[in-house]
Amino acid sequence: MKNSIFTILTISLIGLLVFFYQQNLKKSWELADIVTTTTKVVDEQLTVIQESVKQINNAWDELQSTSQMSNLIKNSKEEMTLAKDGDFYVYENKKIGFLVKLPNNIFSNNPADNLTFGDDQTVILLFNGKYKNYPLHVAMLIDNDSQDCWTNESSELKINDIIFRCDKPSFDDQSAEYHIGCYTIKDNWCFKIEYIVGDIKSISLPVEIAVENLLLKNINFVSSN
């Protein structure tokens, strides 16, 4: 597993968006060159062209946003040494009012294992651990734009009076990786949690490292500064 999950995702997304932009632009010009004989056909083609232009504009907005994220990741990387609290290592962001405890028999407070990136509007956290022979990777994207936080196919889960929504877990046979994404909103901040377990042979995880037991029950919101 690479050190930065979000770096990989950002590079991949940029490539996809550029391809999407090029394909839609090509389609728009091809449609514009078609010779038509009826108003209905012209109207239909104009509708398609307008929709393509709309998609191009959306793709460009996404590309700009992704480029900003890439720059953020490249320019603001910091290693973290987590604080100790009994059986846990603790990350706390007082500005956002967010705290997460990570079991110290699974995670590490070695600075190289825990990375943060961020600015005034976005914080990215990466934590790496190990359970038995399974490497664990936690990526958190905390963004102050909560409008698109929820996903369409997520199910609701309430833990410690916090409502999370989690996507259906997925399992990749080739890479032997389990993946699940969960989300919650607090004070207009969107918290997106990506959890990956490597070298696993099925989608069924040991109960100790299920996302709700390992992470979600150890997330707290405190008074922000």
PDB file of N, CA, C and O in Angstrom, residues 108-164:
ATOM      1  N   SER A 108       0.429   3.286  15.628  1.00  0.00           N
ATOM      2  CA  SER A 108       1.744   3.692  16.094  1.00  0.00           C
ATOM      3  C   SER A 108       1.766   5.206  16.302  1.00  0.00           C
ATOM      4  O   SER A 108       0.984   5.944  15.686  1.00  0.00           O
ATOM      5  N   ASN A 109       2.667   5.674  17.169  1.00  0.00           N
ATOM      6  CA  ASN A 109       2.888   7.119  17.251  1.00  0.00           C
ATOM      7  C   ASN A 109       4.213   7.500  16.594  1.00  0.00           C
ATOM      8  O   ASN A 109       4.747   8.579  16.823  1.00  0.00           O
ATOM      9  N   ASN A 110       4.734   6.595  15.764  1.00  0.00           N
ATOM     10  CA  ASN A 110       5.898   6.911  14.947  1.00  0.00           C
ATOM     11  C   ASN A 110       5.503   7.980  13.933  1.00  0.00           C
ATOM     12  O   ASN A 110       4.559   7.783  13.163  1.00  0.00           O
ATOM     13  N   PRO A 111       6.193   9.110  13.908  1.00  0.00           N
ATOM     14  CA  PRO A 111       5.800  10.208  13.004  1.00  0.00           C
ATOM     15  C   PRO A 111       5.648   9.780  11.546  1.00  0.00           C
ATOM     16  O   PRO A 111       4.773  10.288  10.829  1.00  0.00           O
ATOM     17  N   ALA A 112       6.466   8.851  11.088  1.00  0.00           N
ATOM     18  CA  ALA A 112       6.409   8.426   9.679  1.00  0.00           C
ATOM     19  C   ALA A 112       5.133   7.662   9.356  1.00  0.00           C
ATOM     20  O   ALA A 112       4.762   7.524   8.189  1.00  0.00           O
ATOM     21  N   ASP A 113       4.439   7.147  10.373  1.00  0.00           N
ATOM     22  CA  ASP A 113       3.211   6.374  10.144  1.00  0.00           C
ATOM     23  C   ASP A 113       1.960   7.239  10.104  1.00  0.00           C
ATOM     24  O   ASP A 113       0.876   6.751   9.739  1.00  0.00           O
ATOM     25  N   ASN A 114       2.077   8.505  10.488  1.00  0.00           N
ATOM     26  CA  ASN A 114       0.905   9.373  10.609  1.00  0.00           C
ATOM     27  C   ASN A 114       1.191  10.707   9.936  1.00  0.00           C
ATOM     28  O   ASN A 114       2.128  11.416  10.321  1.00  0.00           O
ATOM     29  N   LEU A 115       0.407  11.019   8.935  1.00  0.00           N
ATOM     30  CA  LEU A 115       0.644  12.223   8.147  1.00  0.00           C
ATOM     31  C   LEU A 115      -0.584  13.124   8.157  1.00  0.00           C
ATOM     32  O   LEU A 115      -1.723  12.658   8.238  1.00  0.00           O
ATOM     33  N   THR A 116      -0.336  14.423   8.066  1.00  0.00           N
ATOM     34  CA  THR A 116      -1.438  15.375   7.936  1.00  0.00           C
ATOM     35  C   THR A 116      -1.121  16.369   6.828  1.00  0.00           C
ATOM     36  O   THR A 116       0.046  16.686   6.573  1.00  0.00           O
ATOM     37  N   PHE A 117      -2.155  16.808   6.136  1.00  0.00           N
ATOM     38  CA  PHE A 117      -2.065  17.829   5.104  1.00  0.00           C
ATOM     39  C   PHE A 117      -3.221  18.792   5.372  1.00  0.00           C
ATOM     40  O   PHE A 117      -4.263  18.368   5.862  1.00  0.00           O
ATOM     41  N   GLY A 118      -3.070  20.054   5.017  1.00  0.00           N
ATOM     42  CA  GLY A 118      -4.249  20.883   5.215  1.00  0.00           C
ATOM     43  C   GLY A 118      -4.032  22.373   5.096  1.00  0.00           C
ATOM     44  O   GLY A 118      -2.910  22.870   5.005  1.00  0.00           O
ATOM     45  N   ASP A 119      -5.177  23.074   5.095  1.00  0.00           N
ATOM     46  CA  ASP A 119      -5.217  24.523   5.134  1.00  0.00           C
ATOM     47  C   ASP A 119      -6.440  24.919   5.955  1.00  0.00           C
ATOM     48  O   ASP A 119      -6.939  24.118   6.742  1.00  0.00           O
ATOM     49  N   ASP A 120      -6.932  26.144   5.782  1.00  0.00           N
ATOM     50  CA  ASP A 120      -8.052  26.614   6.589  1.00  0.00           C
ATOM     51  C   ASP A 120      -9.371  25.932   6.249  1.00  0.00           C
ATOM     52  O   ASP A 120     -10.308  25.964   7.041  1.00  0.00           O
ATOM     53  N   GLN A 121      -9.463  25.321   5.080  1.00  0.00           N
ATOM     54  CA  GLN A 121     -10.727  24.752   4.632  1.00  0.00           C
ATOM     55  C   GLN A 121     -10.723  23.229   4.548  1.00  0.00           C
ATOM     56  O   GLN A 121     -11.785  22.609   4.524  1.00  0.00           O
ATOM     57  N   THR A 122      -9.559  22.629   4.507  1.00  0.00           N
ATOM     58  CA  THR A 122      -9.462  21.186   4.306  1.00  0.00           C
ATOM     59  C   THR A 122      -8.357  20.600   5.175  1.00  0.00           C
ATOM     60  O   THR A 122      -7.276  21.185   5.278  1.00  0.00           O
ATOM     61  N   VAL A 123      -8.643  19.450   5.787  1.00  0.00           N
ATOM     62  CA  VAL A 123      -7.628  18.709   6.531  1.00  0.00           C
ATOM     63  C   VAL A 123      -7.661  17.260   6.057  1.00  0.00           C
ATOM     64  O   VAL A 123      -8.738  16.664   5.954  1.00  0.00           O
ATOM     65  N   ILE A 124      -6.518  16.704   5.745  1.00  0.00           N
ATOM     66  CA  ILE A 124      -6.392  15.297   5.379  1.00  0.00           C
ATOM     67  C   ILE A 124      -5.506  14.624   6.419  1.00  0.00           C
ATOM     68  O   ILE A 124      -4.436  15.129   6.762  1.00  0.00           O
ATOM     69  N   LEU A 125      -5.977  13.490   6.930  1.00  0.00           N
ATOM     70  CA  LEU A 125      -5.231  12.731   7.928  1.00  0.00           C
ATOM     71  C   LEU A 125      -5.004  11.316   7.417  1.00  0.00           C
ATOM     72  O   LEU A 125      -5.922  10.702   6.871  1.00  0.00           O
ATOM     73  N   LEU A 126      -3.797  10.805   7.589  1.00  0.00           N
ATOM     74  CA  LEU A 126      -3.484   9.426   7.218  1.00  0.00           C
ATOM     75  C   LEU A 126      -2.855   8.732   8.416  1.00  0.00           C
ATOM     76  O   LEU A 126      -1.865   9.209   8.977  1.00  0.00           O
ATOM     77  N   PHE A 127      -3.453   7.596   8.814  1.00  0.00           N
ATOM     78  CA  PHE A 127      -2.930   6.795   9.911  1.00  0.00           C
ATOM     79  C   PHE A 127      -2.696   5.375   9.403  1.00  0.00           C
ATOM     80  O   PHE A 127      -3.537   4.821   8.697  1.00  0.00           O
ATOM     81  N   ASN A 128      -1.578   4.794   9.789  1.00  0.00           N
ATOM     82  CA  ASN A 128      -1.252   3.442   9.363  1.00  0.00           C
ATOM     83  C   ASN A 128      -0.997   2.553  10.568  1.00  0.00           C
ATOM     84  O   ASN A 128      -0.340   2.959  11.528  1.00  0.00           O
ATOM     85  N   GLY A 129      -1.550   1.338  10.527  1.00  0.00           N
ATOM     86  CA  GLY A 129      -1.371   0.415  11.626  1.00  0.00           C
ATOM     87  C   GLY A 129      -1.305  -1.012  11.128  1.00  0.00           C
ATOM     88  O   GLY A 129      -1.257  -1.274   9.918  1.00  0.00           O
ATOM     89  N   LYS A 130      -1.333  -1.954  12.072  1.00  0.00           N
ATOM     90  CA  LYS A 130      -1.275  -3.369  11.718  1.00  0.00           C
ATOM     91  C   LYS A 130      -1.998  -4.195  12.766  1.00  0.00           C
ATOM     92  O   LYS A 130      -1.799  -4.006  13.967  1.00  0.00           O
ATOM     93  N   TYR A 131      -2.854  -5.102  12.299  1.00  0.00           N
ATOM     94  CA  TYR A 131      -3.549  -6.045  13.170  1.00  0.00           C
ATOM     95  C   TYR A 131      -3.187  -7.449  12.718  1.00  0.00           C
ATOM     96  O   TYR A 131      -3.501  -7.840  11.590  1.00  0.00           O
ATOM     97  N   LYS A 132      -2.471  -8.205  13.580  1.00  0.00           N
ATOM     98  CA  LYS A 132      -1.933  -9.507  13.179  1.00  0.00           C
ATOM     99  C   LYS A 132      -1.111  -9.308  11.908  1.00  0.00           C
ATOM    100  O   LYS A 132      -0.147  -8.560  11.922  1.00  0.00           O
ATOM    101  N   ASN A 133      -1.491  -9.966  10.810  1.00  0.00           N
ATOM    102  CA  ASN A 133      -0.734  -9.775   9.566  1.00  0.00           C
ATOM    103  C   ASN A 133      -1.399  -8.798   8.608  1.00  0.00           C
ATOM    104  O   ASN A 133      -0.966  -8.662   7.462  1.00  0.00           O
ATOM    105  N   TYR A 134      -2.442  -8.118   9.057  1.00  0.00           N
ATOM    106  CA  TYR A 134      -3.199  -7.244   8.170  1.00  0.00           C
ATOM    107  C   TYR A 134      -2.755  -5.786   8.338  1.00  0.00           C
ATOM    108  O   TYR A 134      -2.940  -5.197   9.402  1.00  0.00           O
ATOM    109  N   PRO A 135      -2.183  -5.175   7.311  1.00  0.00           N
ATOM    110  CA  PRO A 135      -1.911  -3.732   7.383  1.00  0.00           C
ATOM    111  C   PRO A 135      -3.225  -2.955   7.309  1.00  0.00           C
ATOM    112  O   PRO A 135      -4.122  -3.301   6.532  1.00  0.00           O
ATOM    113  N   LEU A 136      -3.343  -1.918   8.121  1.00  0.00           N
ATOM    114  CA  LEU A 136      -4.552  -1.090   8.159  1.00  0.00           C
ATOM    115  C   LEU A 136      -4.196   0.328   7.740  1.00  0.00           C
ATOM    116  O   LEU A 136      -3.164   0.868   8.150  1.00  0.00           O
ATOM    117  N   HIS A 137      -5.070   0.938   6.946  1.00  0.00           N
ATOM    118  CA  HIS A 137      -4.847   2.301   6.474  1.00  0.00           C
ATOM    119  C   HIS A 137      -6.131   3.104   6.680  1.00  0.00           C
ATOM    120  O   HIS A 137      -7.198   2.704   6.215  1.00  0.00           O
ATOM    121  N   VAL A 138      -6.000   4.219   7.376  1.00  0.00           N
ATOM    122  CA  VAL A 138      -7.138   5.101   7.617  1.00  0.00           C
ATOM    123  C   VAL A 138      -6.828   6.455   6.985  1.00  0.00           C
ATOM    124  O   VAL A 138      -5.790   7.057   7.261  1.00  0.00           O
ATOM    125  N   ALA A 139      -7.714   6.910   6.116  1.00  0.00           N
ATOM    126  CA  ALA A 139      -7.595   8.239   5.520  1.00  0.00           C
ATOM    127  C   ALA A 139      -8.848   9.034   5.859  1.00  0.00           C
ATOM    128  O   ALA A 139      -9.960   8.548   5.682  1.00  0.00           O
ATOM    129  N   MET A 140      -8.658  10.235   6.380  1.00  0.00           N
ATOM    130  CA  MET A 140      -9.787  11.094   6.716  1.00  0.00           C
ATOM    131  C   MET A 140      -9.668  12.400   5.949  1.00  0.00           C
ATOM    132  O   MET A 140      -8.617  13.048   5.976  1.00  0.00           O
ATOM    133  N   LEU A 141     -10.742  12.764   5.273  1.00  0.00           N
ATOM    134  CA  LEU A 141     -10.825  14.039   4.591  1.00  0.00           C
ATOM    135  C   LEU A 141     -11.859  14.880   5.321  1.00  0.00           C
ATOM    136  O   LEU A 141     -13.035  14.525   5.384  1.00  0.00           O
ATOM    137  N   ILE A 142     -11.415  15.980   5.909  1.00  0.00           N
ATOM    138  CA  ILE A 142     -12.298  16.873   6.661  1.00  0.00           C
ATOM    139  C   ILE A 142     -12.387  18.175   5.893  1.00  0.00           C
ATOM    140  O   ILE A 142     -11.390  18.854   5.672  1.00  0.00           O
ATOM    141  N   ASP A 143     -13.593  18.504   5.454  1.00  0.00           N
ATOM    142  CA  ASP A 143     -13.800  19.637   4.559  1.00  0.00           C
ATOM    143  C   ASP A 143     -14.917  20.514   5.099  1.00  0.00           C
ATOM    144  O   ASP A 143     -15.916  19.997   5.600  1.00  0.00           O
ATOM    145  N   ASN A 144     -14.769  21.822   4.992  1.00  0.00           N
ATOM    146  CA  ASN A 144     -15.799  22.698   5.549  1.00  0.00           C
ATOM    147  C   ASN A 144     -16.952  22.979   4.587  1.00  0.00           C
ATOM    148  O   ASN A 144     -17.748  23.882   4.793  1.00  0.00           O
ATOM    149  N   ASP A 145     -17.061  22.178   3.521  1.00  0.00           N
ATOM    150  CA  ASP A 145     -18.210  22.240   2.614  1.00  0.00           C
ATOM    151  C   ASP A 145     -18.990  20.934   2.757  1.00  0.00           C
ATOM    152  O   ASP A 145     -18.576  19.898   2.268  1.00  0.00           O
ATOM    153  N   SER A 146     -20.129  20.997   3.442  1.00  0.00           N
ATOM    154  CA  SER A 146     -20.874  19.769   3.760  1.00  0.00           C
ATOM    155  C   SER A 146     -21.985  19.462   2.763  1.00  0.00           C
ATOM    156  O   SER A 146     -22.725  18.499   2.937  1.00  0.00           O
ATOM    157  N   GLN A 147     -22.116  20.231   1.687  1.00  0.00           N
ATOM    158  CA  GLN A 147     -23.243  20.062   0.773  1.00  0.00           C
ATOM    159  C   GLN A 147     -23.262  18.699   0.097  1.00  0.00           C
ATOM    160  O   GLN A 147     -24.314  18.111  -0.107  1.00  0.00           O
ATOM    161  N   ASP A 148     -22.105  18.172  -0.257  1.00  0.00           N
ATOM    162  CA  ASP A 148     -22.040  16.894  -0.966  1.00  0.00           C
ATOM    163  C   ASP A 148     -21.454  15.789  -0.099  1.00  0.00           C
ATOM    164  O   ASP A 148     -20.798  14.880  -0.596  1.00  0.00           O
ATOM    165  N   CYS A 149     -21.693  15.867   1.190  1.00  0.00           N
ATOM    166  CA  CYS A 149     -21.056  14.913   2.097  1.00  0.00           C
ATOM    167  C   CYS A 149     -21.640  13.514   1.948  1.00  0.00           C
ATOM    168  O   CYS A 149     -20.910  12.531   1.853  1.00  0.00           O
ATOM    169  N   TRP A 150     -22.969  13.404   1.952  1.00  0.00           N
ATOM    170  CA  TRP A 150     -23.591  12.085   1.909  1.00  0.00           C
ATOM    171  C   TRP A 150     -23.503  11.483   0.512  1.00  0.00           C
ATOM    172  O   TRP A 150     -23.486  12.184  -0.495  1.00  0.00           O
ATOM    173  N   THR A 151     -23.487  10.166   0.449  1.00  0.00           N
ATOM    174  CA  THR A 151     -23.558   9.455  -0.820  1.00  0.00           C
ATOM    175  C   THR A 151     -24.926   8.804  -0.945  1.00  0.00           C
ATOM    176  O   THR A 151     -25.626   8.601   0.042  1.00  0.00           O
ATOM    177  N   ASN A 152     -25.308   8.481  -2.163  1.00  0.00           N
ATOM    178  CA  ASN A 152     -26.664   7.980  -2.416  1.00  0.00           C
ATOM    179  C   ASN A 152     -26.917   6.595  -1.833  1.00  0.00           C
ATOM    180  O   ASN A 152     -28.032   6.277  -1.448  1.00  0.00           O
ATOM    181  N   GLU A 153     -25.896   5.760  -1.798  1.00  0.00           N
ATOM    182  CA  GLU A 153     -26.106   4.372  -1.413  1.00  0.00           C
ATOM    183  C   GLU A 153     -25.527   4.052  -0.041  1.00  0.00           C
ATOM    184  O   GLU A 153     -25.052   2.950   0.220  1.00  0.00           O
ATOM    185  N   SER A 154     -25.555   5.028   0.860  1.00  0.00           N
ATOM    186  CA  SER A 154     -24.997   4.805   2.180  1.00  0.00           C
ATOM    187  C   SER A 154     -26.096   4.455   3.175  1.00  0.00           C
ATOM    188  O   SER A 154     -27.238   4.862   3.031  1.00  0.00           O
ATOM    189  N   SER A 155     -25.739   3.682   4.194  1.00  0.00           N
ATOM    190  CA  SER A 155     -26.689   3.303   5.234  1.00  0.00           C
ATOM    191  C   SER A 155     -26.341   4.025   6.533  1.00  0.00           C
ATOM    192  O   SER A 155     -25.166   4.296   6.815  1.00  0.00           O
ATOM    193  N   GLU A 156     -27.354   4.304   7.331  1.00  0.00           N
ATOM    194  CA  GLU A 156     -27.160   5.096   8.541  1.00  0.00           C
ATOM    195  C   GLU A 156     -26.726   4.231   9.716  1.00  0.00           C
ATOM    196  O   GLU A 156     -27.199   3.116   9.906  1.00  0.00           O
ATOM    197  N   LEU A 157     -25.809   4.780  10.498  1.00  0.00           N
ATOM    198  CA  LEU A 157     -25.294   4.085  11.669  1.00  0.00           C
ATOM    199  C   LEU A 157     -25.105   5.122  12.773  1.00  0.00           C
ATOM    200  O   LEU A 157     -24.384   6.112  12.579  1.00  0.00           O
ATOM    201  N   LYS A 158     -25.750   4.911  13.925  1.00  0.00           N
ATOM    202  CA  LYS A 158     -25.649   5.865  15.031  1.00  0.00           C
ATOM    203  C   LYS A 158     -24.771   5.276  16.128  1.00  0.00           C
ATOM    204  O   LYS A 158     -25.053   4.211  16.667  1.00  0.00           O
ATOM    205  N   ILE A 159     -23.698   5.986  16.454  1.00  0.00           N
ATOM    206  CA  ILE A 159     -22.759   5.550  17.480  1.00  0.00           C
ATOM    207  C   ILE A 159     -22.424   6.736  18.380  1.00  0.00           C
ATOM    208  O   ILE A 159     -22.004   7.796  17.889  1.00  0.00           O
ATOM    209  N   ASN A 160     -22.625   6.553  19.683  1.00  0.00           N
ATOM    210  CA  ASN A 160     -22.337   7.628  20.649  1.00  0.00           C
ATOM    211  C   ASN A 160     -23.014   8.943  20.253  1.00  0.00           C
ATOM    212  O   ASN A 160     -22.412  10.021  20.311  1.00  0.00           O
ATOM    213  N   ASP A 161     -24.263   8.833  19.817  1.00  0.00           N
ATOM    214  CA  ASP A 161     -25.075  10.002  19.427  1.00  0.00           C
ATOM    215  C   ASP A 161     -24.555  10.717  18.183  1.00  0.00           C
ATOM    216  O   ASP A 161     -24.953  11.842  17.894  1.00  0.00           O
ATOM    217  N   ILE A 162     -23.657  10.086  17.461  1.00  0.00           N
ATOM    218  CA  ILE A 162     -23.184  10.637  16.195  1.00  0.00           C
ATOM    219  C   ILE A 162     -23.765   9.788  15.072  1.00  0.00           C
ATOM    220  O   ILE A 162     -23.682   8.557  15.108  1.00  0.00           O
ATOM    221  N   ILE A 163     -24.356  10.429  14.079  1.00  0.00           N
ATOM    222  CA  ILE A 163     -24.910   9.698  12.939  1.00  0.00           C
ATOM    223  C   ILE A 163     -23.859   9.617  11.835  1.00  0.00           C
ATOM    224  O   ILE A 163     -23.423  10.627  11.294  1.00  0.00           O
ATOM    225  N   PHE A 164     -23.453   8.416  11.533  1.00  0.00           N
ATOM    226  CA  PHE A 164     -22.554   8.144  10.417  1.00  0.00           C
ATOM    227  C   PHE A 164     -23.355   7.508   9.284  1.00  0.00           C
ATOM    228  O   PHE A 164     -24.367   6.862   9.513  1.00  0.00           O
TER     229      PHE A 164
END
